[in-house]
Amino acid sequence: MGNRIVSVLQGRRVAGTLDLPLPSDITSTVRPRTIEKGLHWLRNQHPMDEDAAIMARIEREEREEEERLYRHVKEQGLDRPQSGHWGARLGDGEDIHGESVFKNIREKNEARLLAKEEKERKEWLEGEAAELAKMQKHLKKNTQLQKYNEAAVVEGKFSRPRADPKERPFLAWAQKHYLRAENTDTDFSKLSTAGRLLPALGVTLLTLGLCYVYAETYEPPKEYKRLWRDVPPAAATVLGIMGVNFAVYLLWKAPPAWRLLNRYFISVPLYPYAMSVVGSIFSHQQVRHLATNTLILWLIGTRLHDEIGRGNFMAVYLSSGVFGSITSLTAHVLLGRLTITSLGASGAIAGLVATWCMLHSNDKLVPSFLPHEWRDSVSANGSTVLAGIVLFELFNLVSPFKVAKLDHWAHLGGYFAGAAWAMMHKPKLERKRQEERGWIDRFVSGS
């Protein structure tokens, strides 16, 4: 057994197969320690490069595998062309699947889109002169614009050269939406005074009627049905209006919305859209304008809301705003000031101020921030305060010194609508207050 072990181990050393299991007759009768001692004796007595033998064995096995596969291919006849596409063109990177159809289609589409983009870019950059000629032709065709300085009319459109979409993509994108929002294809000379005013007047009358119906039929929701249960009703209403105003303000910062806003959220006497008398009430382009109207709306609106209720409040706000818009539009059209634009909630807020003043026409109104010892000397009843405000608006309207660009006609229309509503509803509100007081007195006396 000892000779057999030494003979097998030496054969494995020469063949490079020491990693293979030994025969079972050896492993079943001889301890591994004895086998290790035999291998150690062979390495001392007969040294050799066992690693080289292993590498030779690996190379021998690879050659044998190649020869076996070759014999198999020959036997099966696989060494001859099988698919009928012998020598066909390979794809990128010697891809055996050939050329990619989808890749070819994609490359053609990319080239077509790039050519289209480059063509549109050239048309955009070269179209400024054509747009200027179109605007000058537009000015000559519209007799209503001939009285204005041509340079002043086109200054806003061509004050900045067109931006290259590759170099300044955002500016070019904004300029395209600006030109798209401009109405330069309509012959404004065909619009008469009636054509400019009657559609807007119809929308105004419809809005006033709907406000009246809303005020008469509105019923406050139950407490458990309110959306903002923890917010007082007055604050909820005013915050809702503020939210709409702020949302429209943000839309003015988005160029894709300019076309919609130019039609329905700003009043333009030259080509008025009827619904703009409503949309312009909620429209602001400057943060200072929005902040001023928001502050006054909060200070006056919440107090007036608590006094007259949500139905009457919304009716006063919308009707005053729409009446202020139609007043401004009518004044500018009749005076021939067709390029003056108007927007903002000032007319609606003016209506709230006038309503508050007329409901307290006989009450002394005192600014809350004044010291108590000053209040008697500077107090005035509501009608006097409103008269002073209206006189101030009229003075600014005719004065050559303009402190700020304000639409005084819209303000005056709002004051008139608010004051008219207050005078019509004040007796009704007084009767309601007396009924509530009588009910409270009866309840207290009965208790």
CSV table of C-alpha atoms in Angstrom, one decimal, residues 40-222:
chain,number,residue,atom,x,y,z
A,40,HIS,CA,6.4,15.4,1.6
A,41,TRP,CA,9.0,12.5,1.2
A,42,LEU,CA,8.5,12.6,-2.6
A,43,ARG,CA,9.1,16.4,-2.8
A,44,ASN,CA,12.4,16.0,-0.8
A,45,GLN,CA,13.7,13.0,-2.7
A,46,HIS,CA,12.5,13.9,-6.2
A,47,PRO,CA,12.0,17.7,-6.5
A,48,MET,CA,10.1,19.1,-9.6
A,49,ASP,CA,8.1,22.1,-10.7
A,50,GLU,CA,4.6,21.0,-9.8
A,51,ASP,CA,3.1,24.4,-10.9
A,52,ALA,CA,4.6,24.0,-14.4
A,53,ALA,CA,3.0,20.6,-14.5
A,54,ILE,CA,-0.4,22.1,-13.6
A,55,MET,CA,-0.1,24.7,-16.3
A,56,ALA,CA,0.9,22.1,-18.9
A,57,ARG,CA,-2.2,20.1,-17.9
A,58,ILE,CA,-4.5,23.1,-18.4
A,59,GLU,CA,-3.1,23.8,-21.8
A,60,ARG,CA,-3.4,20.1,-22.7
A,61,GLU,CA,-7.0,20.0,-21.6
A,62,GLU,CA,-7.8,23.2,-23.6
A,63,ARG,CA,-6.3,21.7,-26.8
A,64,GLU,CA,-8.2,18.5,-26.2
A,65,GLU,CA,-11.5,20.5,-25.8
A,66,GLU,CA,-10.8,22.4,-29.0
A,67,GLU,CA,-10.1,19.2,-30.9
A,68,ARG,CA,-13.3,17.7,-29.5
A,69,LEU,CA,-15.4,20.6,-30.6
A,70,TYR,CA,-13.8,20.7,-34.0
A,71,ARG,CA,-14.5,17.0,-34.5
A,72,HIS,CA,-18.1,17.7,-33.4
A,73,VAL,CA,-18.5,20.6,-35.8
A,74,LYS,CA,-17.1,18.5,-38.7
A,75,GLU,CA,-19.4,15.6,-37.9
A,76,GLN,CA,-22.5,17.8,-37.7
A,77,GLY,CA,-21.6,19.8,-40.8
A,78,LEU,CA,-21.6,23.1,-38.9
A,79,ASP,CA,-18.4,24.3,-40.5
A,80,ARG,CA,-20.4,25.4,-43.6
A,81,PRO,CA,-22.7,28.5,-43.9
A,82,GLN,CA,-26.0,27.8,-42.3
A,83,SER,CA,-28.2,31.0,-42.4
A,84,GLY,CA,-27.7,32.1,-46.0
A,85,HIS,CA,-26.2,35.4,-44.9
A,86,TRP,CA,-22.6,34.4,-45.0
A,87,GLY,CA,-20.4,37.6,-45.3
A,88,ALA,CA,-23.3,40.0,-44.5
A,89,ARG,CA,-22.5,43.5,-43.2
A,90,LEU,CA,-22.0,43.6,-39.4
A,91,GLY,CA,-23.3,46.3,-37.1
A,92,ASP,CA,-21.4,48.8,-35.0
A,93,GLY,CA,-18.6,47.2,-33.0
A,94,GLU,CA,-18.8,44.0,-35.2
A,95,ASP,CA,-22.3,43.3,-33.9
A,96,ILE,CA,-23.4,40.0,-35.4
A,97,HIS,CA,-27.1,41.2,-35.4
A,98,GLY,CA,-26.2,43.7,-38.2
A,99,GLU,CA,-27.2,47.3,-38.6
A,100,SER,CA,-29.9,48.6,-36.1
A,101,VAL,CA,-33.1,49.8,-37.9
A,102,PHE,CA,-34.3,51.7,-34.9
A,103,LYS,CA,-30.9,53.5,-34.6
A,104,ASN,CA,-31.1,54.5,-38.3
A,105,ILE,CA,-34.6,55.9,-37.7
A,106,ARG,CA,-33.6,57.7,-34.6
A,107,GLU,CA,-30.6,59.3,-36.4
A,108,LYS,CA,-32.9,60.5,-39.3
A,109,ASN,CA,-35.4,61.9,-36.8
A,110,GLU,CA,-32.7,63.7,-34.9
A,111,ALA,CA,-31.3,65.2,-38.0
A,112,ARG,CA,-34.7,66.3,-39.2
A,113,LEU,CA,-35.5,67.9,-35.8
A,114,LEU,CA,-32.1,69.7,-35.7
A,115,ALA,CA,-32.7,71.0,-39.2
A,116,LYS,CA,-36.2,72.2,-38.2
A,117,GLU,CA,-34.9,73.8,-35.0
A,118,GLU,CA,-32.2,75.6,-37.0
A,119,LYS,CA,-34.7,76.8,-39.6
A,120,GLU,CA,-37.0,78.1,-36.8
A,121,ARG,CA,-34.0,79.8,-35.2
A,122,LYS,CA,-33.1,81.6,-38.4
A,123,GLU,CA,-36.7,82.6,-39.0
A,124,TRP,CA,-36.9,83.9,-35.4
A,125,LEU,CA,-33.8,86.0,-35.7
A,126,GLU,CA,-34.6,87.3,-39.2
A,127,GLY,CA,-38.2,87.9,-38.4
A,128,GLU,CA,-37.7,91.0,-36.3
A,129,ALA,CA,-37.6,93.3,-39.4
A,130,ALA,CA,-40.7,91.6,-40.8
A,131,GLU,CA,-42.5,92.1,-37.4
A,132,LEU,CA,-41.5,95.7,-37.4
A,133,ALA,CA,-42.9,96.2,-40.9
A,134,LYS,CA,-46.0,94.4,-39.9
A,135,MET,CA,-46.5,96.7,-36.9
A,136,GLN,CA,-45.9,99.9,-39.0
A,137,LYS,CA,-48.5,98.6,-41.5
A,138,HIS,CA,-50.8,97.9,-38.6
A,139,LEU,CA,-50.4,101.5,-37.4
A,140,LYS,CA,-51.2,102.9,-40.8
A,141,LYS,CA,-54.2,100.7,-41.2
A,142,ASN,CA,-55.7,101.6,-37.8
A,143,THR,CA,-56.8,105.2,-37.8
A,144,GLN,CA,-57.4,105.1,-34.0
A,145,LEU,CA,-53.6,104.7,-33.5
A,146,GLN,CA,-52.4,107.3,-36.0
A,147,LYS,CA,-52.8,110.1,-33.4
A,148,TYR,CA,-50.1,108.4,-31.2
A,149,ASN,CA,-46.4,108.6,-31.7
A,150,GLU,CA,-45.3,105.6,-33.7
A,151,ALA,CA,-42.0,105.3,-31.8
A,152,ALA,CA,-43.9,105.2,-28.5
A,153,VAL,CA,-46.2,102.4,-29.7
A,154,VAL,CA,-43.5,100.1,-31.0
A,155,GLU,CA,-40.9,100.9,-28.3
A,156,GLY,CA,-42.1,98.2,-25.9
A,157,LYS,CA,-42.0,95.5,-28.7
A,158,PHE,CA,-38.7,96.3,-30.2
A,159,SER,CA,-36.7,97.9,-27.4
A,160,ARG,CA,-34.6,94.7,-27.0
A,161,PRO,CA,-33.3,92.7,-30.0
A,162,ARG,CA,-34.4,89.2,-30.3
A,163,ALA,CA,-32.4,86.7,-28.3
A,164,ASP,CA,-30.6,83.8,-30.0
A,165,PRO,CA,-32.4,80.6,-28.7
A,166,LYS,CA,-29.0,78.8,-28.5
A,167,GLU,CA,-27.2,81.5,-26.5
A,168,ARG,CA,-30.1,82.8,-24.4
A,169,PRO,CA,-32.9,80.2,-24.6
A,170,PHE,CA,-35.1,81.5,-21.7
A,171,LEU,CA,-35.1,85.1,-23.0
A,172,ALA,CA,-36.0,83.9,-26.6
A,173,TRP,CA,-38.7,81.7,-25.1
A,174,ALA,CA,-40.2,84.7,-23.2
A,175,GLN,CA,-40.0,87.0,-26.2
A,176,LYS,CA,-41.9,84.4,-28.4
A,177,HIS,CA,-44.7,84.3,-25.8
A,178,TYR,CA,-44.7,88.0,-25.6
A,179,LEU,CA,-45.2,88.4,-29.3
A,180,ARG,CA,-47.8,85.6,-29.3
A,181,ALA,CA,-49.8,87.5,-26.6
A,182,GLU,CA,-49.9,90.7,-28.6
A,183,ASN,CA,-53.0,91.3,-30.7
A,184,THR,CA,-51.6,92.8,-33.9
A,185,ASP,CA,-53.8,91.2,-36.5
A,186,THR,CA,-57.1,93.0,-35.7
A,187,ASP,CA,-58.2,96.1,-37.6
A,188,PHE,CA,-59.1,98.2,-34.6
A,189,SER,CA,-60.4,101.0,-36.9
A,190,LYS,CA,-63.5,98.9,-37.6
A,191,LEU,CA,-64.4,99.0,-33.8
A,192,SER,CA,-66.9,101.8,-33.0
A,193,THR,CA,-67.4,103.3,-29.6
A,194,ALA,CA,-70.5,101.2,-29.2
A,195,GLY,CA,-68.6,98.1,-30.3
A,196,ARG,CA,-66.1,98.7,-27.6
A,197,LEU,CA,-68.5,99.5,-24.8
A,198,LEU,CA,-71.8,97.5,-25.4
A,199,PRO,CA,-70.3,94.0,-24.9
A,200,ALA,CA,-68.6,95.0,-21.7
A,201,LEU,CA,-71.8,96.8,-20.5
A,202,GLY,CA,-73.7,93.6,-21.1
A,203,VAL,CA,-71.3,91.6,-18.9
A,204,THR,CA,-71.5,94.4,-16.3
A,205,LEU,CA,-75.3,94.3,-16.1
A,206,LEU,CA,-75.3,90.5,-16.0
A,207,THR,CA,-72.7,90.5,-13.2
A,208,LEU,CA,-74.7,93.1,-11.2
A,209,GLY,CA,-77.8,90.9,-11.6
A,210,LEU,CA,-76.0,87.8,-10.4
A,211,CYS,CA,-74.6,89.7,-7.5
A,212,TYR,CA,-78.1,90.7,-6.4
A,213,VAL,CA,-79.4,87.2,-6.7
A,214,TYR,CA,-76.4,85.8,-4.8
A,215,ALA,CA,-76.8,88.4,-2.0
A,216,GLU,CA,-80.6,87.6,-1.6
A,217,THR,CA,-80.3,83.8,-1.7
A,218,TYR,CA,-77.0,83.2,0.1
A,219,GLU,CA,-77.3,81.2,3.4
A,220,PRO,CA,-74.2,80.7,5.6
A,221,PRO,CA,-73.1,77.1,5.8
A,222,LYS,CA,-73.4,75.1,8.9
